[in-house]
PDB file of C-alpha atoms in Angstrom:
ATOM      1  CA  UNK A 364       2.583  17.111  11.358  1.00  0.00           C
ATOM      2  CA  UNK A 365       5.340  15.570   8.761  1.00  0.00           C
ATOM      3  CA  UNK A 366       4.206  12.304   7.413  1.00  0.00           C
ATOM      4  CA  UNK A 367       5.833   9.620   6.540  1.00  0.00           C
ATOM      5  CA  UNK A 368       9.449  10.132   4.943  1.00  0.00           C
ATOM      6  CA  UNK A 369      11.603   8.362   3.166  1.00  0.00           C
ATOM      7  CA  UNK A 370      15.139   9.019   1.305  1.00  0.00           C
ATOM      8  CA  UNK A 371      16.473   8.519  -0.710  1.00  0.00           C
ATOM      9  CA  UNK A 372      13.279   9.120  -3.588  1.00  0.00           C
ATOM     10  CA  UNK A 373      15.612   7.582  -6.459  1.00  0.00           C
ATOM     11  CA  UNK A 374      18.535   5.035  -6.155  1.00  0.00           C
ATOM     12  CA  UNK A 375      20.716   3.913  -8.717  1.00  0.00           C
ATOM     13  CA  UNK A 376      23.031   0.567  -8.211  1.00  0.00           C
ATOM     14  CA  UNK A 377      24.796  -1.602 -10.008  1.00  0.00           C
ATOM     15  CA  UNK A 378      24.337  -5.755 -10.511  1.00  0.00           C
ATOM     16  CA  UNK A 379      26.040  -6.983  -6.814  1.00  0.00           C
ATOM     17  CA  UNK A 380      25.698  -3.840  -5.235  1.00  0.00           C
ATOM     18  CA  UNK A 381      23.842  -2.581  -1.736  1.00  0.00           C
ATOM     19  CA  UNK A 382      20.776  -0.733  -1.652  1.00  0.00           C
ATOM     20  CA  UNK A 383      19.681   0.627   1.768  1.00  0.00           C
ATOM     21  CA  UNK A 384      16.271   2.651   2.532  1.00  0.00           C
ATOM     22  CA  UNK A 385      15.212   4.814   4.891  1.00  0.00           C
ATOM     23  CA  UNK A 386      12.101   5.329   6.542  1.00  0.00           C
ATOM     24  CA  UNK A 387      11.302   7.582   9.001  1.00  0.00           C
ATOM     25  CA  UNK A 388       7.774   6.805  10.325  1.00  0.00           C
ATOM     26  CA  UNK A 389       4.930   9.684  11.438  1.00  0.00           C
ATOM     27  CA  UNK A 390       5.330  11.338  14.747  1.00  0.00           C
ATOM     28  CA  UNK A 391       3.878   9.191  17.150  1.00  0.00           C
ATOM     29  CA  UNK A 392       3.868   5.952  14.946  1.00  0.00           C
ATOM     30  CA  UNK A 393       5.441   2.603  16.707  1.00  0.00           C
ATOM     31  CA  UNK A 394       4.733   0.494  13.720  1.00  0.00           C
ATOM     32  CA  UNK A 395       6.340   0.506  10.241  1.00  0.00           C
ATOM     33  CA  UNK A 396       5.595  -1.407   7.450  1.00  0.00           C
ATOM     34  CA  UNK A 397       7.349  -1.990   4.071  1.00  0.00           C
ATOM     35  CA  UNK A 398       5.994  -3.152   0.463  1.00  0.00           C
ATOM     36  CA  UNK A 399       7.037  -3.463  -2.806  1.00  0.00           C
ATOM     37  CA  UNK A 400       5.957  -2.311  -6.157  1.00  0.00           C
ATOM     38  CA  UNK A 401       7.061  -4.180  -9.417  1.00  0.00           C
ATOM     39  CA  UNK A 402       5.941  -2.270 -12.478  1.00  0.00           C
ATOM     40  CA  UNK A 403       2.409  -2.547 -13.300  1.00  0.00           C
ATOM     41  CA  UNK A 404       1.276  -4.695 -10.100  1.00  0.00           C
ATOM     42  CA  UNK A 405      -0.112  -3.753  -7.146  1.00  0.00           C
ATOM     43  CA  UNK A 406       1.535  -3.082  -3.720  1.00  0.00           C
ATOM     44  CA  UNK A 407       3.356  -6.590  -1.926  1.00  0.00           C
ATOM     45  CA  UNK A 408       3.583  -7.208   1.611  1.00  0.00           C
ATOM     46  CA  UNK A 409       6.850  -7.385   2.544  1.00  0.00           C
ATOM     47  CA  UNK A 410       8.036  -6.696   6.925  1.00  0.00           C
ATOM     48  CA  UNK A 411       6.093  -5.347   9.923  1.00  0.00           C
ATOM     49  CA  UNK A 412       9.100  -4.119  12.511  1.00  0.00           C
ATOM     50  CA  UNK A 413       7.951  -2.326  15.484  1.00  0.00           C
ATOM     51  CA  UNK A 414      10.454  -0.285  17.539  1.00  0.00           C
ATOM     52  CA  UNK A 415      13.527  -2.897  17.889  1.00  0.00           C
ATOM     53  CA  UNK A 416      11.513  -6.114  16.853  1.00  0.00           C
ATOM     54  CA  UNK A 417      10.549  -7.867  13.373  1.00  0.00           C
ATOM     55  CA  UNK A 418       6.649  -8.891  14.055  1.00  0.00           C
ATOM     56  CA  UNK A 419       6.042 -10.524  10.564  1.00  0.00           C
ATOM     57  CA  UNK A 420       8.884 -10.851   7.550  1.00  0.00           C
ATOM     58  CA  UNK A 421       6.524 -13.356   5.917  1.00  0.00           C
ATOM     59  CA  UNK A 422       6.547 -11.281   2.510  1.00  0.00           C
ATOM     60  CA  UNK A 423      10.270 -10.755   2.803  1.00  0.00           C
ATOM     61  CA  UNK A 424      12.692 -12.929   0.437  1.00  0.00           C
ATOM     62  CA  UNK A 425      14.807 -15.264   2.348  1.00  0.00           C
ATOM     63  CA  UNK A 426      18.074 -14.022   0.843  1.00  0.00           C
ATOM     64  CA  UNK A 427      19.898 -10.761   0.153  1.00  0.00           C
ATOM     65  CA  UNK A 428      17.086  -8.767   2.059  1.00  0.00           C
ATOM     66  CA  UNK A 429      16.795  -7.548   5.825  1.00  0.00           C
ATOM     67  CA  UNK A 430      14.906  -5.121   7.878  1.00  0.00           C
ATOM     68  CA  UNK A 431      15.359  -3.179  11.020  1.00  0.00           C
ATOM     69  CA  UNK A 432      14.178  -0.873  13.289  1.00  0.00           C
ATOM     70  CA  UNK A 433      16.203   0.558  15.814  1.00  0.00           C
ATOM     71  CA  UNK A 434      15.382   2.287  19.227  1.00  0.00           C
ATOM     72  CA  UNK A 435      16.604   5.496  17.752  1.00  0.00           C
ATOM     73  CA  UNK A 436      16.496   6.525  14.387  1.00  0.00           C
ATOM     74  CA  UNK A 437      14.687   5.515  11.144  1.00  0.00           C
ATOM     75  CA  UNK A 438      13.660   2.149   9.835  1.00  0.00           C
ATOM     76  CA  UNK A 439      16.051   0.917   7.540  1.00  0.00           C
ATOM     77  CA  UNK A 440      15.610  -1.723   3.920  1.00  0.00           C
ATOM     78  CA  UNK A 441      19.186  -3.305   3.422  1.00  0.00           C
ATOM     79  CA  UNK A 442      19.442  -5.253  -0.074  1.00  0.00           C
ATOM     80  CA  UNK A 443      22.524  -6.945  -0.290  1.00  0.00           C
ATOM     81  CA  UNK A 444      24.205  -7.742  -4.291  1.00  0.00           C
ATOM     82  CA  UNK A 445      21.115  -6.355  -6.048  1.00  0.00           C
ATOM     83  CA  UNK A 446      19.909  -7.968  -8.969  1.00  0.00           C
ATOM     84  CA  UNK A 447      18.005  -6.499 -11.867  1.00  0.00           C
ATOM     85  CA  UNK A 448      14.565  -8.204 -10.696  1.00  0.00           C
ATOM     86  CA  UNK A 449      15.239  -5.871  -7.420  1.00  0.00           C
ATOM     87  CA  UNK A 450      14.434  -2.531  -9.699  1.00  0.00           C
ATOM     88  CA  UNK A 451      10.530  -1.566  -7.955  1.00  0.00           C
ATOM     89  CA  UNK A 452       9.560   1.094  -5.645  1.00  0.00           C
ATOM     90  CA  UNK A 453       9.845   0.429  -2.333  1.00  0.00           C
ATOM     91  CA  UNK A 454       6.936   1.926   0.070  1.00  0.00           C
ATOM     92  CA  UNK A 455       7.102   2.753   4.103  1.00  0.00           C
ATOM     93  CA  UNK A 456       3.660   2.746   5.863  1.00  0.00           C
ATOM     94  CA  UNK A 457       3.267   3.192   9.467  1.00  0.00           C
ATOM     95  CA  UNK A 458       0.278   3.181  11.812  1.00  0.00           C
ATOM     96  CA  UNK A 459       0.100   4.150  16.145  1.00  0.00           C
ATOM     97  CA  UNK A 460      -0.862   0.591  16.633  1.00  0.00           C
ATOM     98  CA  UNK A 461      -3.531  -1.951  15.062  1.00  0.00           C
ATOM     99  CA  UNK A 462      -4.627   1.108  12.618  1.00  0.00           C
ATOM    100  CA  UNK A 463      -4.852   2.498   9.229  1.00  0.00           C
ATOM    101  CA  UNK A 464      -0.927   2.768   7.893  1.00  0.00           C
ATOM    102  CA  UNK A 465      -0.403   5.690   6.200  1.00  0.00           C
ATOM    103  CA  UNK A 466       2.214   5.731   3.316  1.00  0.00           C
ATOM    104  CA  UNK A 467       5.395   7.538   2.159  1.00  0.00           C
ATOM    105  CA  UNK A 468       6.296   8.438  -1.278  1.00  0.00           C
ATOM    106  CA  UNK A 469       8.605   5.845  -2.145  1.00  0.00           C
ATOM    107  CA  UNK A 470      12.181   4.722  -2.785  1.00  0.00           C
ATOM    108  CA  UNK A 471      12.752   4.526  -6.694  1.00  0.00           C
ATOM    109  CA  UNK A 472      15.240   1.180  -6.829  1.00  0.00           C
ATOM    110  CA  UNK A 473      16.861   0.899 -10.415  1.00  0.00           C
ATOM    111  CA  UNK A 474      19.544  -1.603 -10.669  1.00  0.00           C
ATOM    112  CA  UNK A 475      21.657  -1.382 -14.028  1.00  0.00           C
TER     113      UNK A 475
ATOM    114  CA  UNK B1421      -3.230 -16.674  -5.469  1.00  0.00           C
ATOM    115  CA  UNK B1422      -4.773 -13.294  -5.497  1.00  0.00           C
ATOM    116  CA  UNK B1423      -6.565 -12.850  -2.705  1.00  0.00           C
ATOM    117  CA  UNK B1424      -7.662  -9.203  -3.335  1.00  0.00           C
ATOM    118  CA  UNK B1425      -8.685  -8.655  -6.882  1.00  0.00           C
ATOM    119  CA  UNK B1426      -9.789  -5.961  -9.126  1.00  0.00           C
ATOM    120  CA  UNK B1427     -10.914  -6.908 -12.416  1.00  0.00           C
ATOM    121  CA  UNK B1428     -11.385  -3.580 -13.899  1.00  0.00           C
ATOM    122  CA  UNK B1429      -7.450  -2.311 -14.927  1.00  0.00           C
ATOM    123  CA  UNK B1430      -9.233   1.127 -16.223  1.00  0.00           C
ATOM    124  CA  UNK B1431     -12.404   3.269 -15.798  1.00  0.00           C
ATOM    125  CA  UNK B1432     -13.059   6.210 -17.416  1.00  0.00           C
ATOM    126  CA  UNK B1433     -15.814   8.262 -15.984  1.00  0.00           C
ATOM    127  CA  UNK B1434     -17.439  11.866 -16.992  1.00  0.00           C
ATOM    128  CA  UNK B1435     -16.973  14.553 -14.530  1.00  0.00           C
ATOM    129  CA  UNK B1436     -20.192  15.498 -12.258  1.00  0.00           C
ATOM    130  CA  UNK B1437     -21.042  11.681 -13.056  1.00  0.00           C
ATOM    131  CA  UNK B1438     -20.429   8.662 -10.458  1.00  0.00           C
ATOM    132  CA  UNK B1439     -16.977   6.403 -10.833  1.00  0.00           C
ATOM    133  CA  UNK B1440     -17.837   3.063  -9.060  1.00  0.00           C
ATOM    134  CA  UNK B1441     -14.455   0.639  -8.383  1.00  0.00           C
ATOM    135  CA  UNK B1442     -15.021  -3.054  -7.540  1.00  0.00           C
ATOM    136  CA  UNK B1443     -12.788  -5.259  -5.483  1.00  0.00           C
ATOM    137  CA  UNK B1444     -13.361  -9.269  -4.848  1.00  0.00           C
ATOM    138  CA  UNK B1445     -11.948 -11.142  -2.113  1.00  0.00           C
ATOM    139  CA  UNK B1446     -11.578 -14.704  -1.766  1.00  0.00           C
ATOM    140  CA  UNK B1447     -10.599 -14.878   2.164  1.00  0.00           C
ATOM    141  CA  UNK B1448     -12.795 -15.072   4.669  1.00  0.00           C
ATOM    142  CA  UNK B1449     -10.686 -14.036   7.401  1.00  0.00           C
ATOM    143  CA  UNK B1450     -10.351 -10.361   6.451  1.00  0.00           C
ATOM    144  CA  UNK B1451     -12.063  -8.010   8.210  1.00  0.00           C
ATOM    145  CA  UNK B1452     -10.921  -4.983   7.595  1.00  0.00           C
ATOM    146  CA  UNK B1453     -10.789  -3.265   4.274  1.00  0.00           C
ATOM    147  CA  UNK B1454      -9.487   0.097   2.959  1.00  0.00           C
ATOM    148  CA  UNK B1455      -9.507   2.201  -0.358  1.00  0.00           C
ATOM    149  CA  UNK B1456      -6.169   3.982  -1.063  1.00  0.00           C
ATOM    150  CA  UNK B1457      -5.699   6.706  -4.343  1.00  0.00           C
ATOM    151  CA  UNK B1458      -2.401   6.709  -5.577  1.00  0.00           C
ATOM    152  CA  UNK B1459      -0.483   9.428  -8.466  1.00  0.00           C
ATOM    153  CA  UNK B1460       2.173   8.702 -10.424  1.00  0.00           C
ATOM    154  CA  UNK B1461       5.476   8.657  -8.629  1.00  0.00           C
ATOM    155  CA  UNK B1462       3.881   9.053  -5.126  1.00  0.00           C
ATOM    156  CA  UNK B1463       2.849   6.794  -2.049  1.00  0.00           C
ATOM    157  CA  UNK B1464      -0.631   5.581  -1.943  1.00  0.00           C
ATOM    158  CA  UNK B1465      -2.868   8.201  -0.245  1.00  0.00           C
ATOM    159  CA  UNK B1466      -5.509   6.622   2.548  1.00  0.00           C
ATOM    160  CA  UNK B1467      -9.146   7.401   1.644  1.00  0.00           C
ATOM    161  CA  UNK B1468     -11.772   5.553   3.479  1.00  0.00           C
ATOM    162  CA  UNK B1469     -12.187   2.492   5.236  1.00  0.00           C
ATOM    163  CA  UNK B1470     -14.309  -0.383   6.219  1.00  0.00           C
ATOM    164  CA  UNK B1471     -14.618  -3.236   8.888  1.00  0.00           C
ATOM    165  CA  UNK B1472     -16.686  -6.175   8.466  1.00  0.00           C
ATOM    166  CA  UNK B1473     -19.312  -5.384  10.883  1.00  0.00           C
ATOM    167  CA  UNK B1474     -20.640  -2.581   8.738  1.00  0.00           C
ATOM    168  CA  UNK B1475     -22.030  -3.082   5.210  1.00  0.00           C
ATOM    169  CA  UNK B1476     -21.535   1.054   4.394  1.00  0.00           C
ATOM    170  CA  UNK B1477     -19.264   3.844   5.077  1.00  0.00           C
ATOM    171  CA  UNK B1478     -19.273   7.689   3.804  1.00  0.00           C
ATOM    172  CA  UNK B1479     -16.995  10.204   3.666  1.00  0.00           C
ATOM    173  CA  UNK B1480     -17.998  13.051   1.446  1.00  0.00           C
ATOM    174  CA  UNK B1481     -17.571  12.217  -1.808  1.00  0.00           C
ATOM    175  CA  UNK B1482     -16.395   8.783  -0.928  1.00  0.00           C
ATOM    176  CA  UNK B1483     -18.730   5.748   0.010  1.00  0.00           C
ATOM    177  CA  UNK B1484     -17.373   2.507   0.153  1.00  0.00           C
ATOM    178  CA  UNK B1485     -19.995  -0.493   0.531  1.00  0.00           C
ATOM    179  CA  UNK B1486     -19.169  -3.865   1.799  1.00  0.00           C
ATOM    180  CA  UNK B1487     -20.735  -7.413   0.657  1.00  0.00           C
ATOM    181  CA  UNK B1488     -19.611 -10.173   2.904  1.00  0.00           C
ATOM    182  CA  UNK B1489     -21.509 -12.877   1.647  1.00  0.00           C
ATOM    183  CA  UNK B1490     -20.197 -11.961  -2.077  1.00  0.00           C
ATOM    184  CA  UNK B1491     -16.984 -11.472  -0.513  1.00  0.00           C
ATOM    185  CA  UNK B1492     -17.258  -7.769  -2.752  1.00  0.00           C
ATOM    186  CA  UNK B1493     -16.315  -4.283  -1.753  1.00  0.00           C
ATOM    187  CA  UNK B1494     -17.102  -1.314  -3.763  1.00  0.00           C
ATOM    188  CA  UNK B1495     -16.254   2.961  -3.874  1.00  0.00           C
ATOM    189  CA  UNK B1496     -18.771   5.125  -4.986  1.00  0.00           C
ATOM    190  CA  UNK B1497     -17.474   8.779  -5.939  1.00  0.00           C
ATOM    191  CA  UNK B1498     -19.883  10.851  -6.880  1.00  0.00           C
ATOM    192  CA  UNK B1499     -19.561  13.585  -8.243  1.00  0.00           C
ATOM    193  CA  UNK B1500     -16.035  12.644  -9.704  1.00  0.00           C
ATOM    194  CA  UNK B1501     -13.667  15.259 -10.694  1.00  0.00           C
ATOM    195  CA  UNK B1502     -10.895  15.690 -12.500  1.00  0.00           C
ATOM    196  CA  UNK B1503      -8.632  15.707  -9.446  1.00  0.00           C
ATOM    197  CA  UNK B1504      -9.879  11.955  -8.489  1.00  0.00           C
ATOM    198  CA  UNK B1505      -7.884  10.959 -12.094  1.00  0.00           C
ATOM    199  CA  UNK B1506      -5.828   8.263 -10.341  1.00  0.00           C
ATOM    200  CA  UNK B1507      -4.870   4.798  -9.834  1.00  0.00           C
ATOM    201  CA  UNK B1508      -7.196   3.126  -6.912  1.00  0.00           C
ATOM    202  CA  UNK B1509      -5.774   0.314  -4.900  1.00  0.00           C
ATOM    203  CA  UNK B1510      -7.893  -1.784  -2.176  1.00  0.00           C
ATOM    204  CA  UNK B1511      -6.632  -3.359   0.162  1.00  0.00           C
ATOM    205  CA  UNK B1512      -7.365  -5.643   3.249  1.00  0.00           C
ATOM    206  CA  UNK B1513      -6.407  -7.529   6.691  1.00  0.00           C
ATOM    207  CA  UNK B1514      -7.369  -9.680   9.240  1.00  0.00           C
ATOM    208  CA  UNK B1515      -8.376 -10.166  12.303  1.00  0.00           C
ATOM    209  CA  UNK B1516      -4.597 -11.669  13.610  1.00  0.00           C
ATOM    210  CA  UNK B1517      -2.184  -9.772  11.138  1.00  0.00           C
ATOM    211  CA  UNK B1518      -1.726  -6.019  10.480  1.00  0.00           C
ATOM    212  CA  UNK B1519      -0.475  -7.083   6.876  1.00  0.00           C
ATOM    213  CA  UNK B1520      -2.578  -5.258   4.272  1.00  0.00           C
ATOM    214  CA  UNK B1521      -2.928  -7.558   0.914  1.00  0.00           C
ATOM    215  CA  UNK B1522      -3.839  -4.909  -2.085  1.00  0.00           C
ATOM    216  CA  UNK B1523      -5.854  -5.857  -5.278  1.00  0.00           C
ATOM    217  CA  UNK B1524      -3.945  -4.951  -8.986  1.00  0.00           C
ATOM    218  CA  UNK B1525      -5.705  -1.545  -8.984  1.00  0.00           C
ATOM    219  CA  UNK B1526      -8.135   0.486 -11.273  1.00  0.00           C
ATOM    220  CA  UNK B1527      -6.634   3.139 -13.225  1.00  0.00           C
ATOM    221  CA  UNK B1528      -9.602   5.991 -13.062  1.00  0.00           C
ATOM    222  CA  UNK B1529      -9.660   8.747 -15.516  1.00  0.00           C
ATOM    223  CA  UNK B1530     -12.764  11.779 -15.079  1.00  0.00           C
ATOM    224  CA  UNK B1531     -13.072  13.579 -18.213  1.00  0.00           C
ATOM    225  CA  UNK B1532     -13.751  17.080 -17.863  1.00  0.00           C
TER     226      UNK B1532
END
């Protein structure tokens, strides 16, 4: 049973460039979560999407950031014109329903 | 405002001997708490979990106790082993939001 994956592991962009994320969530998994990780703090709340819907985007910034979750196909992080503050890793959870979310390994972001 | 804390940034623990984390929390509407491990470069790992109706739970090596009128949570490993050598996150949520808010972490270290 694969757990929770997400690509790319490392992403390098440029000042004013896009960053997108993947997530694919465990078999069986409606929910997905995504946090964020600046250096040397803990993990930060950011969207809860379930298939096709955004439940909470209360930790989300208002600007540059969006998050969706299609019918088919993996969750997906857009960051639009990245700025250095953007560099963290980037974590996927996902749980079957009201449940213990288990975690992927993380997207890398560095923005130069 | 931290609502999850953990004041201890490091532990360093002898192996065979107990490691025991802390955790404060200063709202009263979580009720659900969990204990996640976490290596370098890698997504937190799920290790045991609590709900506010119980004051104790064990898994193996792993026994996390709940406070509620301190508003404390604490892991017991015992005996630690080199392998446990990680950074320890807890985490919680309430009753009307799946959002997990994580504490700073403890960086543990078991010296063989």
């Amino acid at each position: 049973n694969a757990g929770v994956m997400q690509n790319p592991r490392h992403l390098v962009r440029r000042r004013g460039q896009e960053a997108r994320l993947r997530c694919s969530p465990m078999k069986g998994h409606s929910h997905v979560y995504w946090y964020r990780q600046l250096p040397e703090e803990g993990l930060k709340f950011m969207v809860y999407l379930q298939k096709e819907n955004i439940i909470d985007e209360s930790g989300m910034p208002k600007e540059r950031f969006s998050a969706e979750f299609p019918k088919e196909g993996p969750s997906i992080l857009r960051i639009q014109q990245v700025v250095r503050g953007d560099s963290a890793a980037y974590f996927c959870a996902s749980s079957p329903g009201f449940d213990t979310q288990y975690f992927g390994p993380g997207t890398r972001l560095t923005v130069l | 405002d931290q609502q999850v804390k953990q004041n201890s940034p490091s532990l360093s623990v002898q192996e065979g001997r107990i490691s025991i984390l802390n955790c404060d929390y200063t709202n009263s509407m979580f009720d659900y708490f969990l204990w996640y491990k976490k290596y370098p470069a890698e997504g937190p790992t799920f290790l045991i979990s609590i709900s506010s109706i119980k004051d104790k739970n064990e898994d193996g090596r792993f026994t996390v106790f709940l406070n509620k009128s301190a508003k404390h949570l604490s892991l017991h490993i015992v005996p630690s082993q080199p392998g446990d050598s990680a950074v320890y996150f807890c985490a919680a949520s309430g009753l009307d939001s799946n959002m997990l808010t994580f504490g700073g972490g403890t960086r543990l270290m078991v010296k063989p």
